[in-house]
XYZ file of C-alpha atoms in Angstrom:
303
model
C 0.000 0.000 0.000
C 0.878 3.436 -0.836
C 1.699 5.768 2.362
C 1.984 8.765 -0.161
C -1.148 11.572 1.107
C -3.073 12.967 -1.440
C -3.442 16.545 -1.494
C -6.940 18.312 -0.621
C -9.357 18.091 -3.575
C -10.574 21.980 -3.849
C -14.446 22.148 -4.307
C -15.485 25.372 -3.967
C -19.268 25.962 -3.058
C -21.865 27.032 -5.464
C -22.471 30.772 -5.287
C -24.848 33.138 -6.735
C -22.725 35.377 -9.530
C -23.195 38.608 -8.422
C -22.038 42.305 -10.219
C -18.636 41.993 -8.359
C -17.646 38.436 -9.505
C -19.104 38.423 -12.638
C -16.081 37.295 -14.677
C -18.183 38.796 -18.253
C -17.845 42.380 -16.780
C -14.650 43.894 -18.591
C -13.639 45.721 -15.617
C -13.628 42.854 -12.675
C -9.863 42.715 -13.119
C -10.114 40.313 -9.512
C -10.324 36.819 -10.142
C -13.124 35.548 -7.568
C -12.419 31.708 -6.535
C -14.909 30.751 -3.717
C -14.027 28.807 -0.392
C -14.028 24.580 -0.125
C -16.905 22.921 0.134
C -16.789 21.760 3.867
C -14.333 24.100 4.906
C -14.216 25.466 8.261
C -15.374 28.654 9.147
C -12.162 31.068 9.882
C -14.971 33.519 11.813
C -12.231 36.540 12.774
C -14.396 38.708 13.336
C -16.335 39.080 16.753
C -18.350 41.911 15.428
C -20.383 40.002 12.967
C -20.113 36.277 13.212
C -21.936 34.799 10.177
C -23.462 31.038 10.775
C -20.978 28.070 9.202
C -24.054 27.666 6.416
C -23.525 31.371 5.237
C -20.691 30.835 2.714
C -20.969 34.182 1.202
C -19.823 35.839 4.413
C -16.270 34.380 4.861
C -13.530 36.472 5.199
C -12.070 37.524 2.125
C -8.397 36.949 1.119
C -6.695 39.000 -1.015
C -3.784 37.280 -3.463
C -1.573 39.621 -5.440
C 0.721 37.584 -7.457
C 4.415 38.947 -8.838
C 5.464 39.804 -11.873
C 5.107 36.629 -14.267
C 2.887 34.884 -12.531
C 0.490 32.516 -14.040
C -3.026 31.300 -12.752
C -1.138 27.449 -12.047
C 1.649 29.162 -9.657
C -0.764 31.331 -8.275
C -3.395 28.631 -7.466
C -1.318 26.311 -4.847
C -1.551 29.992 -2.701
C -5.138 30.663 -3.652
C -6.033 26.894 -2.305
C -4.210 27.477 1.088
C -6.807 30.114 1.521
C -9.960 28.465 0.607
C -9.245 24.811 1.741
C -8.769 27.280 5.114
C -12.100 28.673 4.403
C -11.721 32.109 2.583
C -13.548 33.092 -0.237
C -10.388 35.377 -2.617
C -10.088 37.254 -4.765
C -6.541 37.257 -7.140
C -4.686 38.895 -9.725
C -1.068 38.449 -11.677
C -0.037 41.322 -12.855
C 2.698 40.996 -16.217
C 5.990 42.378 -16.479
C 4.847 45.205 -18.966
C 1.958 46.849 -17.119
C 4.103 46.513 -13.483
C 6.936 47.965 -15.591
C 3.866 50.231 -16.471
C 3.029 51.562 -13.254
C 0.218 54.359 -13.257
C -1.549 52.064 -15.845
C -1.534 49.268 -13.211
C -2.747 52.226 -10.641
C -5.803 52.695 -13.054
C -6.468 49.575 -12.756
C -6.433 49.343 -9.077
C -9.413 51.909 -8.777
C -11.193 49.597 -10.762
C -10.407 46.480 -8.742
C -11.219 48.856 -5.576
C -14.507 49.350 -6.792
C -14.748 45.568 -7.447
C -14.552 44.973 -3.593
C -16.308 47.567 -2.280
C -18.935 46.488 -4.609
C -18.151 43.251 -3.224
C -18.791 43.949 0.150
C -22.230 45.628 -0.496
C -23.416 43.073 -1.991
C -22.308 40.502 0.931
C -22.949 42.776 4.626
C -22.339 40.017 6.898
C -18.345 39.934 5.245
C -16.473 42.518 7.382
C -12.751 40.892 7.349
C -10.242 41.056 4.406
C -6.486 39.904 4.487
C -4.122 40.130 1.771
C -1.246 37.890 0.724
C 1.199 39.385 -1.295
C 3.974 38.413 -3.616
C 7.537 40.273 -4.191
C 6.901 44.137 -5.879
C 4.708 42.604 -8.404
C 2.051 42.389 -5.693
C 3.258 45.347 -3.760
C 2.893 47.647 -6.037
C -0.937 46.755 -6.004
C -1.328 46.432 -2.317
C -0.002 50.237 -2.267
C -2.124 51.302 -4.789
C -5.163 49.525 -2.820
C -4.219 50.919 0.379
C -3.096 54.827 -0.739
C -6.766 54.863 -2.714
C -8.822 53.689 0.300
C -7.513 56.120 2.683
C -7.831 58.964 0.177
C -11.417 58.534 -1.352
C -14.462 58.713 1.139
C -16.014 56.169 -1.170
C -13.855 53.267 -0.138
C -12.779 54.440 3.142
C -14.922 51.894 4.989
C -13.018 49.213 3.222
C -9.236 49.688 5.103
C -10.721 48.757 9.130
C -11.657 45.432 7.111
C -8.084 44.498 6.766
C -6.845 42.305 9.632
C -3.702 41.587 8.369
C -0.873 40.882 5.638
C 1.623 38.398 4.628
C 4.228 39.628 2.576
C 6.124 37.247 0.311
C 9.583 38.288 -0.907
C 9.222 41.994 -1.280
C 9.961 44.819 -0.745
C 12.278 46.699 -2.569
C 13.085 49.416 -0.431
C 16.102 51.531 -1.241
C 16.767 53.377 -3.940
C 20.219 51.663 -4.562
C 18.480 48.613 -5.088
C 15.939 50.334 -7.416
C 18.655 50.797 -9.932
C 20.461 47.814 -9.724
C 17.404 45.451 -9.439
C 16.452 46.615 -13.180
C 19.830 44.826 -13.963
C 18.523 41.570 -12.273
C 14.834 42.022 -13.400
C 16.237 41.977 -17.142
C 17.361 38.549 -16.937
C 13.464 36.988 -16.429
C 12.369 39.504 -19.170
C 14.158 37.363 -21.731
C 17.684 38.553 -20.655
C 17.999 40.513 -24.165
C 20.806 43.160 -24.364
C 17.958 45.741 -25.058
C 16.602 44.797 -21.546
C 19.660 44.690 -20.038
C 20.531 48.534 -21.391
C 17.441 50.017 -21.233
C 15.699 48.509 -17.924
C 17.864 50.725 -15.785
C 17.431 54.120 -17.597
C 13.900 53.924 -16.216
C 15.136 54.279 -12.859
C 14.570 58.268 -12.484
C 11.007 57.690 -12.981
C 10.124 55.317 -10.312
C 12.826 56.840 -7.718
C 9.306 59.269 -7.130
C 6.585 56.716 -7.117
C 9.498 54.787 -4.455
C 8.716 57.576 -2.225
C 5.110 56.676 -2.224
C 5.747 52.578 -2.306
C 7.198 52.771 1.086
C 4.964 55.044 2.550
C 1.935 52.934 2.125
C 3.824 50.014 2.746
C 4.853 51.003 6.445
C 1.856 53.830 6.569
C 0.831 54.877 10.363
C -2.998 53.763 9.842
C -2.066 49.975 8.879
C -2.249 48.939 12.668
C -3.224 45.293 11.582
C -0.829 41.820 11.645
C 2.077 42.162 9.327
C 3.646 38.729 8.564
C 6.757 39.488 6.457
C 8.519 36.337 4.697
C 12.049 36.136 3.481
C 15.206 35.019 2.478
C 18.792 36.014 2.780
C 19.912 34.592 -0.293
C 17.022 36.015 -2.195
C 18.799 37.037 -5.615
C 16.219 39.676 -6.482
C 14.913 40.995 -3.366
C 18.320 40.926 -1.115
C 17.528 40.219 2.359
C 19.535 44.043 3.356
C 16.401 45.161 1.734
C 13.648 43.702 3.284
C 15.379 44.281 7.109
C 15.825 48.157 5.478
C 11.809 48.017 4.916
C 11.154 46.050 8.679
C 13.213 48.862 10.234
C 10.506 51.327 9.193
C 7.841 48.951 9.545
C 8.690 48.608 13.127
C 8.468 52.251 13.728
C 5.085 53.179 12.456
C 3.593 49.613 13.366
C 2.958 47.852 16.518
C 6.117 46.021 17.161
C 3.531 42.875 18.528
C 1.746 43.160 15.370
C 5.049 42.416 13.215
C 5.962 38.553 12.645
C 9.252 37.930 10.726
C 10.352 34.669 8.850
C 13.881 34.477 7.468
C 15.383 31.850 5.916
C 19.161 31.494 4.624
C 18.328 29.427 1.881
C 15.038 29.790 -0.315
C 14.646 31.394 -3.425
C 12.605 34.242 -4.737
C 8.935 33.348 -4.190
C 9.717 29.665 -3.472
C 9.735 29.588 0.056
C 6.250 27.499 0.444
C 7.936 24.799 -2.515
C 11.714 25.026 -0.062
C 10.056 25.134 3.607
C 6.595 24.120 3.292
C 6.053 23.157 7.076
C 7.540 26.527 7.957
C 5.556 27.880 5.491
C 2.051 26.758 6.953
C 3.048 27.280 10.131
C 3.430 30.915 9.684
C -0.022 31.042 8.152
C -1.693 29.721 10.810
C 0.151 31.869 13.389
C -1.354 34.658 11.190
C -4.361 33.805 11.700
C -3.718 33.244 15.559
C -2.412 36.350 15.681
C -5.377 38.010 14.006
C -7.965 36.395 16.234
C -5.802 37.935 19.584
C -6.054 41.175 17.741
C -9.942 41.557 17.480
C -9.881 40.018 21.029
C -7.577 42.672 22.406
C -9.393 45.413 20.840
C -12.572 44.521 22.958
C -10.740 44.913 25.888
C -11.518 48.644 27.421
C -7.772 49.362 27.580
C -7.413 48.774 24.093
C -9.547 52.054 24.259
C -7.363 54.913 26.206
């Protein structure tokens, strides 16, 4: 007899299509993939606590692929998330519109309004978490976060977020700006016209930079931070990411931070290199998460 375990089959309940996950409207740029079929109910929230039955309510996770990605990378993340009971939401952005960047921004108003939208349409939902991949993902998550602070229309959305887990990103100094065009040449096709011209557009993101890292590490995102990295990370050095946690740490709780470093794992292959590890962070997330919305009950929590 075989001892080898068979992975989870992924059935995800049947759902009503609604405005926001209609996949024939042009604009839902979000990729909607519903939770298992028997899944647990995460329930995060101790505000509104919807019944085990009410599918449509679960929490919402966010999944921001990087640059490259396709839909069969992406998925093995996506399924973490719904075998754990999450209804997500996902996008993969491409090198071209990243490289792109205040097309991609365009784009994130529309995928804003495809959550808030969302999130009408389903009351009882009231907890989103996002897990995001190298700057492929974080240039989205900044987008996200800078446009619900700054329009009244979607500033109900950002107290939803409970929390983040941040997959081989970020980028943080302006050093490794310019020289990570150099290495981001080489998965572009590693032409000589990449290689030369990558790096001359440098001077126009040192600005948008400025803006990347304050959203990252902004003042108002008091919710769990799980950051995940290596030091041998060839396109996102380690340096960087402690650079980024160094500011993180000063506008952010310091007990709402969780690190993961590895010496060896590659760029966006930590869950394939250290699965156990992997998981294990995931569900201290959520642990972490659930302490949270407990704390903030407390009346302390209120001075």
């Amino acid at each position: 007899m075989s001892n080898n375990k068979q992975p989870p089959k992924h059935v995800e309940f049947k759902y009503e299509i609604t405005p926001s996950i209609n996949p024939k409207v042009e604009t839902n740029y979000l990729t909607y993939i519903g939770a298992d079929v028997g899944s647990p109910n995460p329930n995060l929230s101790l505000i509104k606590k919807a019944a085990d039955d009410d599918m449509e309510s679960r929490p919402l996770s966010i999944v921001l692929g990087w640059m490259g990605s396709t839909q069969k990378l992406l998925i093995k993340y996506i399924n973490l998330w719904t075998l754990r009971g999450f209804n997500t939401f996902s996008y993969r952005a491409d090198y071209l519109e990243t490289l792109a960047i205040f097309g991609l921004r365009s784009k994130a108003m529309y995928m804003l309004n495809q959550i808030s939208t969302y999130l009408k349409e389903r009351p009882n939902c009231d907890t989103i978490i996002f897990h995001i991949f190298s700057n492929g993902g974080g240039f989205l998550y900044w987008a996200l976060i800078e446009f619900m602070l700054a329009n009244d229309e979607y500033k109900f959305i950002h107290p939803m977020i409970k929390g983040v887990v941040m997959d081989s990103l970020p980028t943080f100094t302006n050093t490794q700006l310019f020289t990570g065009f150099w290495s981001l040449a080489k998965p572009m096709g590693g032409s000589i016209v990449a290689y030369a011209t990558l790096p001359l557009t440098a001077p126009v993101w040192f600005p948008c930079f400025i803006f990347y890292r304050k959203y990252l590490t902004h003042p108002k995102n008091q919710f769990v931070h799980t950051v995940l990295y290596s030091t041998d990370d060839k396109l996102i050095p380690g340096a960087e990411v402690e650079a980024f946690l160094v500011r993180l740490k000063k506008n952010i709780r310091n007990d709402l931070i969780h690190v993961q470093k590895w010496e060896k794992s590659e760029h966006v292959c930590h869950l394939k290199l250290h699965t156990k590890d992997y998981l294990n962070n995931l569900n201290i997330f959520l642990k972490s998460i659930k302490a949270e919305e407990v704390r903030k009950t407390l009346p302390q929590s209120k001075l």
